[in-house]
XYZ file of C-alpha atoms in Angstrom:
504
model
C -21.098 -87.291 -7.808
C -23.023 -84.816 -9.457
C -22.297 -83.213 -13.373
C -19.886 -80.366 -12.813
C -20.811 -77.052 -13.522
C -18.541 -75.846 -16.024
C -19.684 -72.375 -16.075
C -19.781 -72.108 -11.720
C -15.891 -72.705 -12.131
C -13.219 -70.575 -11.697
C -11.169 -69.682 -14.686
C -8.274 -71.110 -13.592
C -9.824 -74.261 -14.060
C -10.508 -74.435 -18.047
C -6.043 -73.286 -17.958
C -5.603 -76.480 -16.066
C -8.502 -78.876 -16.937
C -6.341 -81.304 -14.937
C -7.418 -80.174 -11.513
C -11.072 -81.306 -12.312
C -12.159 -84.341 -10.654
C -11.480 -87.185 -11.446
C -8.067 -86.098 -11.540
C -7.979 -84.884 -8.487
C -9.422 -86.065 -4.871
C -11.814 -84.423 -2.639
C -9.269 -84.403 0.025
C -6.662 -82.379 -2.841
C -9.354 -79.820 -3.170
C -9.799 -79.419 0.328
C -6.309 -78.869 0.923
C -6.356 -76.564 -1.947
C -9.071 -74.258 -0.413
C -7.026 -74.027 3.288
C -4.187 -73.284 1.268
C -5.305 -70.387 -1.058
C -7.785 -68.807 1.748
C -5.124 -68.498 4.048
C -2.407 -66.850 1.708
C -5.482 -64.551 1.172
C -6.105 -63.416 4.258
C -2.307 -63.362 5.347
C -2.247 -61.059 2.510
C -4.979 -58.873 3.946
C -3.173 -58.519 7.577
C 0.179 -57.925 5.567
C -1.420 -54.951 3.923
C -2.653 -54.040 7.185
C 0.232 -53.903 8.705
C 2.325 -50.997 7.581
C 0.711 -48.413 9.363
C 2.374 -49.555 12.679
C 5.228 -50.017 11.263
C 5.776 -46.604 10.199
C 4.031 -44.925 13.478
C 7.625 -44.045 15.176
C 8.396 -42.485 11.577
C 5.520 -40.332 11.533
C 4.619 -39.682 14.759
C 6.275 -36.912 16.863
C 9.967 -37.193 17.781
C 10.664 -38.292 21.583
C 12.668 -35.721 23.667
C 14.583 -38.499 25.509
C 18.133 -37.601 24.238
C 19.757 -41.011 24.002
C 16.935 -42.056 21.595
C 17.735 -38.872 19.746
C 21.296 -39.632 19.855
C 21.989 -43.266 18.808
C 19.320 -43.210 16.130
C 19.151 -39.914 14.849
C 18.434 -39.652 10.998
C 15.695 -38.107 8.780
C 13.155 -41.067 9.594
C 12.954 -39.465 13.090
C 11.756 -35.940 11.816
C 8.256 -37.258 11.441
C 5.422 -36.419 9.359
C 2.531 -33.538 9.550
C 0.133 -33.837 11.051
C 0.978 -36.768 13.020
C 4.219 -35.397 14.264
C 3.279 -32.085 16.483
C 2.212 -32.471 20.203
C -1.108 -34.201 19.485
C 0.599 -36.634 17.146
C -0.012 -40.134 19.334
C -3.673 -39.327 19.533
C -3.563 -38.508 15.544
C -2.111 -42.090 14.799
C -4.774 -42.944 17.252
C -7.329 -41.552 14.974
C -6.034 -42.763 12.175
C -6.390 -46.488 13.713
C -9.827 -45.732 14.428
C -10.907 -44.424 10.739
C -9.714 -47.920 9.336
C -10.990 -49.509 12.347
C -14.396 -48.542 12.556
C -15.374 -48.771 8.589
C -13.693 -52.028 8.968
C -16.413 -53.256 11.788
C -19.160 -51.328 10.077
C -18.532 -52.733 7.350
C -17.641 -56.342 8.666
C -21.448 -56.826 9.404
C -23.088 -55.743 5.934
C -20.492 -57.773 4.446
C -20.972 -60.914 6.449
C -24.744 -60.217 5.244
C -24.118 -59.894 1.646
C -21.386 -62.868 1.695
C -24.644 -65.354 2.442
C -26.306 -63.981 -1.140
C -23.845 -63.113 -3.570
C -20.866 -65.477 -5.020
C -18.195 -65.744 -2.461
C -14.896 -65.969 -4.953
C -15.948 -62.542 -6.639
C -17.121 -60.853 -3.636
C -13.373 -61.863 -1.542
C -11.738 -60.642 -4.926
C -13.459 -57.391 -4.903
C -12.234 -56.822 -1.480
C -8.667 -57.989 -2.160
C -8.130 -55.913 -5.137
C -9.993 -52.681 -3.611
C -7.653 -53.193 -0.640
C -4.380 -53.258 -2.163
C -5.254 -49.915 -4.307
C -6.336 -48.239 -1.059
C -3.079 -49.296 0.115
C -0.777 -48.074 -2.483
C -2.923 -44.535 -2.237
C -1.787 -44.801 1.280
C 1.478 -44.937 0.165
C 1.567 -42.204 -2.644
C 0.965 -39.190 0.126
C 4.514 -40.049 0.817
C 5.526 -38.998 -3.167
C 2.765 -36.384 -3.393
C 4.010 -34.686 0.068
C 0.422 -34.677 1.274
C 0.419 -33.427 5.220
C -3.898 -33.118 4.772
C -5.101 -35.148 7.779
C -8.272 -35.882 6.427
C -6.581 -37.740 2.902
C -5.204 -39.966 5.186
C -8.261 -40.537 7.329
C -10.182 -40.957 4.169
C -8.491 -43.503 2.550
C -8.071 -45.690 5.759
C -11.725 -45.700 5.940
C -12.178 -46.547 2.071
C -9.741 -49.341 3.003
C -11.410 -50.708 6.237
C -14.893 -51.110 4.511
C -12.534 -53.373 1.731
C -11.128 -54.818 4.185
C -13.835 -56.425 5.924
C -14.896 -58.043 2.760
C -12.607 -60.768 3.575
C -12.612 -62.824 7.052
C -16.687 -63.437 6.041
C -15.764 -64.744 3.163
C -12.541 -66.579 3.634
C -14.215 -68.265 6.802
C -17.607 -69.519 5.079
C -15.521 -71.147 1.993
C -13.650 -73.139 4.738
C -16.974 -73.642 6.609
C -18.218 -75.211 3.393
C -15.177 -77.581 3.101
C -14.362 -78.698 6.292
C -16.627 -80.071 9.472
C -16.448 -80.506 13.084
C -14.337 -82.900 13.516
C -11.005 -81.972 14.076
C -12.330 -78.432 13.486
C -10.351 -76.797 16.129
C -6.968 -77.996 15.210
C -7.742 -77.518 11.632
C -8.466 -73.913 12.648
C -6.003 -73.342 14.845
C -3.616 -74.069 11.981
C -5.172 -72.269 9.102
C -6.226 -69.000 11.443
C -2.094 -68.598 11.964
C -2.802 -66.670 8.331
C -2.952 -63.622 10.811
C 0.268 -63.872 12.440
C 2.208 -64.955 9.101
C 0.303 -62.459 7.652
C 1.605 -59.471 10.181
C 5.106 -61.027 9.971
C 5.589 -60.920 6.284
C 3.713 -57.316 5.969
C 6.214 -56.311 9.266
C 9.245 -57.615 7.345
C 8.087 -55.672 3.894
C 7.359 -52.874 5.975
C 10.331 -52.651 7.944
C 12.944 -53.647 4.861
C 12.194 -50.704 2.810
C 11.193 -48.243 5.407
C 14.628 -46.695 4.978
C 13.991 -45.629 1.018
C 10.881 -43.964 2.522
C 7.672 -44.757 4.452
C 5.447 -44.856 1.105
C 7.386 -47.991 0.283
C 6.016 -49.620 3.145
C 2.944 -49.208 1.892
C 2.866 -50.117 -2.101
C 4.342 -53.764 -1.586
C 2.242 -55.377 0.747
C -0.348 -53.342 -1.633
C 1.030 -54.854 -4.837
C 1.033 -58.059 -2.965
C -2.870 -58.745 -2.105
C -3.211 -57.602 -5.479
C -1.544 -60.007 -6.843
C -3.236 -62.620 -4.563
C -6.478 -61.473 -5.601
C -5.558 -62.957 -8.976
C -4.810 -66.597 -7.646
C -7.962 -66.238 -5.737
C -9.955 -65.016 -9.018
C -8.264 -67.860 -10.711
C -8.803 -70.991 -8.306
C -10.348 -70.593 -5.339
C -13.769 -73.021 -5.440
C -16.378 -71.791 -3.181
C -18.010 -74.823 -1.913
C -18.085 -78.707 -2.931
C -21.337 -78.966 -5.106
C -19.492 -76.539 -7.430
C -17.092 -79.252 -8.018
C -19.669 -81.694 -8.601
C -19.869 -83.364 -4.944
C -22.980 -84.649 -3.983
C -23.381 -83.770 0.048
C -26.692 -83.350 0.893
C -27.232 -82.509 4.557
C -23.587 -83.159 4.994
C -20.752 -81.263 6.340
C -16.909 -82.387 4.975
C -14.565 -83.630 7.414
C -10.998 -82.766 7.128
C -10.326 -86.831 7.548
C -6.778 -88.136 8.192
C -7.573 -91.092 6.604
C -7.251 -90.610 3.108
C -9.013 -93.755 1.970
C -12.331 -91.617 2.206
C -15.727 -93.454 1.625
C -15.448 -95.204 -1.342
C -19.106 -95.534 -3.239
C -19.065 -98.403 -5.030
C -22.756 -98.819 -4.814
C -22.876 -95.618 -7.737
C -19.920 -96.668 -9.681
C -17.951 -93.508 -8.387
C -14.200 -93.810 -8.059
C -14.253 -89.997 -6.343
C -13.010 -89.744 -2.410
C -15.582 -88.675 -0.268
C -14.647 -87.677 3.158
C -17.855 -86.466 4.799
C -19.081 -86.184 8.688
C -22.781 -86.453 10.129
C -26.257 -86.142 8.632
C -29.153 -83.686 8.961
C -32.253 -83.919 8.673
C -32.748 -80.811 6.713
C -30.981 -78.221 5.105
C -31.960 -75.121 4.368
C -30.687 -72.482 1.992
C -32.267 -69.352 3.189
C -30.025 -66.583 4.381
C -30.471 -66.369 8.403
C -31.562 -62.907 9.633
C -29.111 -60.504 11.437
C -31.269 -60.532 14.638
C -32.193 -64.036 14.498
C -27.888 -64.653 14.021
C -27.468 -62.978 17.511
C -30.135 -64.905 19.258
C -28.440 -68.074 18.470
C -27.169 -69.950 21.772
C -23.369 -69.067 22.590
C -23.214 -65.532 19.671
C -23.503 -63.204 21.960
C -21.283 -63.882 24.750
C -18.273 -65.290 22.266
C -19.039 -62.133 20.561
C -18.465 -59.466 23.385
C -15.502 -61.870 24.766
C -13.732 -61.036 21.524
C -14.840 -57.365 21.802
C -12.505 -57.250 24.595
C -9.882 -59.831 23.138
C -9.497 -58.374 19.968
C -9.000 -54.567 21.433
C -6.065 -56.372 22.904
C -4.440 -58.108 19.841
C -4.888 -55.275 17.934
C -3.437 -52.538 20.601
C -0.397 -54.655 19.814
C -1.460 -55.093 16.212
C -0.741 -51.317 15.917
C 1.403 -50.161 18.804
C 3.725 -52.821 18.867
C 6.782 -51.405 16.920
C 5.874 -47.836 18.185
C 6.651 -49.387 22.052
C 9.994 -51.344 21.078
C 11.037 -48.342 19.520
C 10.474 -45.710 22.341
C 11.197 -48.334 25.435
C 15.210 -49.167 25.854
C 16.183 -52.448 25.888
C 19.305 -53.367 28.257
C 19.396 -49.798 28.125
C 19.735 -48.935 23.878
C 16.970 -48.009 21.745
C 16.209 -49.587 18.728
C 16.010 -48.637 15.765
C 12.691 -48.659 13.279
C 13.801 -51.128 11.428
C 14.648 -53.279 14.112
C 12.159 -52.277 16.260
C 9.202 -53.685 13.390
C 10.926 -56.870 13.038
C 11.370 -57.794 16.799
C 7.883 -57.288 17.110
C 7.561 -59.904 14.528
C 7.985 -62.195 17.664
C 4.930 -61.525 19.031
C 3.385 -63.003 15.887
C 5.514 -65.804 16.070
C 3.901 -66.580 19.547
C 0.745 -65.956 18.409
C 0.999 -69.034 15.568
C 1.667 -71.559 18.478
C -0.890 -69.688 20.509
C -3.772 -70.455 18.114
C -2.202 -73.829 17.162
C -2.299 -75.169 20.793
C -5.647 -73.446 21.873
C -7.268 -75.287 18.812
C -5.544 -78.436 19.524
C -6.210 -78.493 23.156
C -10.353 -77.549 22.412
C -11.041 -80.663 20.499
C -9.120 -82.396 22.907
C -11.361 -81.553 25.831
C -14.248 -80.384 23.550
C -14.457 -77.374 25.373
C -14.034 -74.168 23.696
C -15.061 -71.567 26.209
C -12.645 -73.244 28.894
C -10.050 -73.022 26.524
C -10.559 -69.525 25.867
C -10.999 -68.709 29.403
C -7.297 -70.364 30.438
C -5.458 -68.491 28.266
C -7.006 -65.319 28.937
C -6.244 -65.840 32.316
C -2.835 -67.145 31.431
C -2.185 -63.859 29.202
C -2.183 -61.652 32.415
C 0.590 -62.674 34.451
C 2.520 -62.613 31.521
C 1.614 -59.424 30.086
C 2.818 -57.994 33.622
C 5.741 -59.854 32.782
C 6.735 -58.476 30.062
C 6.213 -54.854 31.185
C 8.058 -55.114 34.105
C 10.916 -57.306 32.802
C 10.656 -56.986 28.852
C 13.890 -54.145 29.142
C 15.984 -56.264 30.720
C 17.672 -57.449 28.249
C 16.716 -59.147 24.421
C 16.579 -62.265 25.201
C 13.898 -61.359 28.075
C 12.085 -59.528 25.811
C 11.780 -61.582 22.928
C 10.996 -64.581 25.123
C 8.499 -62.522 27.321
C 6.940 -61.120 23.573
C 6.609 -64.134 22.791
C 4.720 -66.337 25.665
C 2.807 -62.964 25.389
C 1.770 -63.031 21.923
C 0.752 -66.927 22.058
C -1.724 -66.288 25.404
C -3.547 -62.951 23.854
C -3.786 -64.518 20.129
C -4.652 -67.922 21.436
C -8.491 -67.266 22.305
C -8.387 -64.597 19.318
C -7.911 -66.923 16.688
C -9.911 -69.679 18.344
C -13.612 -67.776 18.699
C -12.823 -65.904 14.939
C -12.407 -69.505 13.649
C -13.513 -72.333 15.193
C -16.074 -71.199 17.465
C -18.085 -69.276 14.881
C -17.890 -71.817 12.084
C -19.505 -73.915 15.051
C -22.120 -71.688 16.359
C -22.937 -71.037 12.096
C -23.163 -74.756 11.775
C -25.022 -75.661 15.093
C -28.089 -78.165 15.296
C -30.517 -75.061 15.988
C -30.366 -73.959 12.976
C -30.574 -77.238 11.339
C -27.834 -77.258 9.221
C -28.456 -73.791 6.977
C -25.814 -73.975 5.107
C -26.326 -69.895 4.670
C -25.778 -68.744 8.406
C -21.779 -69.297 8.826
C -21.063 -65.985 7.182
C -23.357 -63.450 8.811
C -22.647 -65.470 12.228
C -18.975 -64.954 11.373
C -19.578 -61.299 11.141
C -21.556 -60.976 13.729
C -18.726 -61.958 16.368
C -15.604 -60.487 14.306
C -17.787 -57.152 13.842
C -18.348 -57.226 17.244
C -14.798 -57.605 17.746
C -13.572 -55.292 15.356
C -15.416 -52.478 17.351
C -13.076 -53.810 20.353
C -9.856 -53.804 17.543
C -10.817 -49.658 16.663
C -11.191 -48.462 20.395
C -8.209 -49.966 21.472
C -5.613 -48.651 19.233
C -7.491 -45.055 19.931
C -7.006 -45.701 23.822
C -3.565 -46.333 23.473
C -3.165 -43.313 21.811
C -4.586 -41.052 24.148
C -3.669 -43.457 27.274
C 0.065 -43.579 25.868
C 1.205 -39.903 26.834
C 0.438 -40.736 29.965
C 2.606 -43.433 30.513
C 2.792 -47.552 29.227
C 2.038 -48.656 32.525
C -1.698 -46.918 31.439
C -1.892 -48.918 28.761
C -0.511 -52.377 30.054
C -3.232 -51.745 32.751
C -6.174 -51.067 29.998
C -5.212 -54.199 28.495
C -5.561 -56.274 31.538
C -8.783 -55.146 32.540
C -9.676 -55.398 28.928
C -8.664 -59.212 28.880
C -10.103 -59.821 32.597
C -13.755 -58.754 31.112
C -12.820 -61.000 27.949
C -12.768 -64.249 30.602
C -16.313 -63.023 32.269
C -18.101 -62.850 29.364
C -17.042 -66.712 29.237
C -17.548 -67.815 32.491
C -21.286 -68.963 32.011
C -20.350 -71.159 28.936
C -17.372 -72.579 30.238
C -19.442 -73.409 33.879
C -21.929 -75.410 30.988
C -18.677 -77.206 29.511
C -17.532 -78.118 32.718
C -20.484 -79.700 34.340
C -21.146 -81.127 30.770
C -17.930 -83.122 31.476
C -18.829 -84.042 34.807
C -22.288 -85.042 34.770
C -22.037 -86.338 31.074
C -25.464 -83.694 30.320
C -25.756 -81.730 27.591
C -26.320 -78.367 28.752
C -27.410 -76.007 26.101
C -27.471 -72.366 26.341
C -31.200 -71.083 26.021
C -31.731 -68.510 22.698
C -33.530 -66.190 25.371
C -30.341 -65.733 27.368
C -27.965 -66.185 25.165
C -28.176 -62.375 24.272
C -27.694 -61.516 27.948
């Protein structure tokens, strides 16, 4: 091991001197780092959250009387401007302020997470966040009705926003290797569906005392995140004192570790494969997208993450204005059934991580559930109003097949394509590479929620339809790599994408 850098570690540290090593294991501190990035970034999706939830409060009031009748109340008076005639494609545009700072943003962010510290930079995004949120919020008190408040401080808050999957993903990048990576993933990536549960559930509880309320907790909450972040969070091994050199960490299940005898070191070291050089300089944006396998994992989650995030934010809005077994719900309800569709979408990422390293085939795996997600998607239109225990269990199959691939390329396909042999182990890539294919994505994320605004008032079978064609280009953008994986398998070759297609 190497001396520990008292002054690279987090405050929190010199409160509990007992979490240095040797007191604690490698393996503890690995642990520790899945644990605190994902309550971070379940915090960020619970603070992004609340503007679905309250779309059926402030968006116009449905002239289908039995709506109006079993649920009528104040809540369904909606809010100016989003509650005239034009008041979908408003909410529309309001998706799409947040939305498109947030992918602007996600690839200048992803740039400046390779050069600047990592803890400080995810704090600063966490903190700005949660105020931008509770501003949100305050138009409620204030009785604002100015479109362009609104639209301004959802674009303040999508630029703080994508602060934090760059960083959250290249801390983990730094703690955890290959091996094992797509489970590993898979579990720590359901931070987005626990996230949108818990901010659905704040939402949704205290939506009756007022919308703004729906906004100032899960505000107040990544705040308060932000200060166990601030506090703990240790960027990357050598900061602890680990000496990996040309070395990636392993998430091991065998806790013995490497024992090092040889240097008189007691310390657990769990570590996977050598390099034969590392470098330290930050990659270039342009040379980032000419790395074999960016580009088309990028524009398949263009198209995959315009889906997740059409239900991300039109979700509640749906339950509420479709009957089910003939009764509407109510808004309250209505945000935590959709809750279920997050629910799926744990398992969802879970299994398509699992079932990746199992066949060490990412691009297959991707490809079957995208294929898988159509059938039931028609499902659930078709039959979802049948009754609630259709819908739930249709919402839910649905939500594990669309967030499935989602969580799999924003997680353990780009901490692989960051860490790949061709760019010999630069240690500096993961987080532009991670923005490059979640910006890319996050342009998908803001025009979908805008099409289903616009598409909506012309019926849900419009939109159900733009979502299937979405996810059906998704899967082609795949077929190439997963054609490679498969006759990889077969023929045992190693069949490598070349850099001057891989842009194609």
């Amino acid at each position: 091991m190497q001396s520990i850098s008292q002054s690279s570690l987090p405050p929190g540290f010199s409160l509990c001197p007992s979490l240095k090593p040797p007191h604690k294991t490698l393996t503890f501190h690995q642990i520790a780092v899945l644990i605190i990035t994902f309550l971070a970034y379940a915090s960020f999706h619970a603070s992004r959250k609340p503007p679905s939830i309250v779309k059926s409060v402030l968006g116009p009031t449905t002239s289908n009387s039995s709506l109006a009748e079993s649920n009528s109340s104040s809540l369904d008076a909606g809010w100016a401007p989003f509650n005239g005639t034009e008041g979908t494609q408003r909410l529309g545009e309001l998706d799409l302020a947040f939305l498109s700072a947030y992918a602007f943003g996600m690839y200048f962010a992803g740039h400046a997470g390779d050069r600047i510290n990592l803890r400080l930079f995810l704090v600063f995004g966490m903190v700005g966040s949660g105020v931008l949120t509770v501003v949100f919020g305050l138009g409620y008190w204030l009785d604002i009705h100015w479109l362009a408040f609104f639209v301004g401080v959802q674009i303040l808050c999508g630029l703080f926003q994508s602060i934090g999957w760059p960083c959250v993903v290249a801390v983990v990048g730094n703690w955890s290797g290959k091996s094992k990576r797509g489970l590993i993933m898979g579990v720590w990536t359901s931070h987005t569906s626990v996230g949108n549960i818990v901010g659905s559930v704040l939402a949704s509880a205290v939506l009756e005392f007022g919308w703004g309320w729906s906004f100032v907790l899960p505000g107040f909450l990544i705040i308060l995140v932000a200060v166990l972040v601030f506090l703990f969070l240790v960027v990357s091994p050598e900061e602890m004192g680990y000496e990996l050199p040309g070395k990636e960490i392993e998430m091991n299940e065998n806790t013995n570790g490497v024992e090092t005898a040889e240097k008189g070191e007691s310390e657990e070291t769990v570590l996977l494969g050598t390099e034969d050089s590392v470098s330290s300089t930050a990659i270039g944006f342009l040379e980032a997208w000419r790395l074999p396998g960016v580009a088309p994992f990028a524009f398949c989650l263009f198209f995959s993450k315009l889906v997740a995030y059409t239900f991300l934010y039109w979700l509640p809005f749906y339950i509420r204005h479709t009957a089910v077994a003939g009764v509407h719900l109510s808004h309250k309800t209505a945000g935590i059934l959709s809750t279920v569709f997050d629910i799926g979408g744990v398992l969802g990422g879970i299994v398509a991580g699992f079932v990746s390293d199992q066949i060490e085939a990412r691009a297959v795996t991707s490809v079957m559930f995208l294929l898988l997600s159509i059938p039931a998607l028609i499902l659930y239109r078709v039959y979802g109003s049948i009754s609630m225990a259709t819908n739930i269990a249709l919402m839910f199959i649905s939500g594990s097949l669309v967030n499935g691939p989602y969580a799999l390329i924003t997680t353990a396909v780009a901490a692989d394509l960051g860490t790949q042999d061709t760019i010999k182990g630069n240690s500096r890539a993961l987080a532009t590479v991670t923005a490059i294919i979640d910006g890319t994505g996050s342009v998908g994320a803001a025009l979908g929620p805008l099409l289903a605004g616009y598409i909506s008032t012309r019926g849900w079978n419009s939109v159900f339809f733009m979502l299937i064609v979405s996810i059906s280009f998704a899967a082609l953008f795949l077929i190439r790599l997963a054609k490679i994986e498969i006759e990889e398998k077969l023929y045992g070759r190693t069949l490598v994408p070349q850099q001057s297609t891989a842009s194609n």
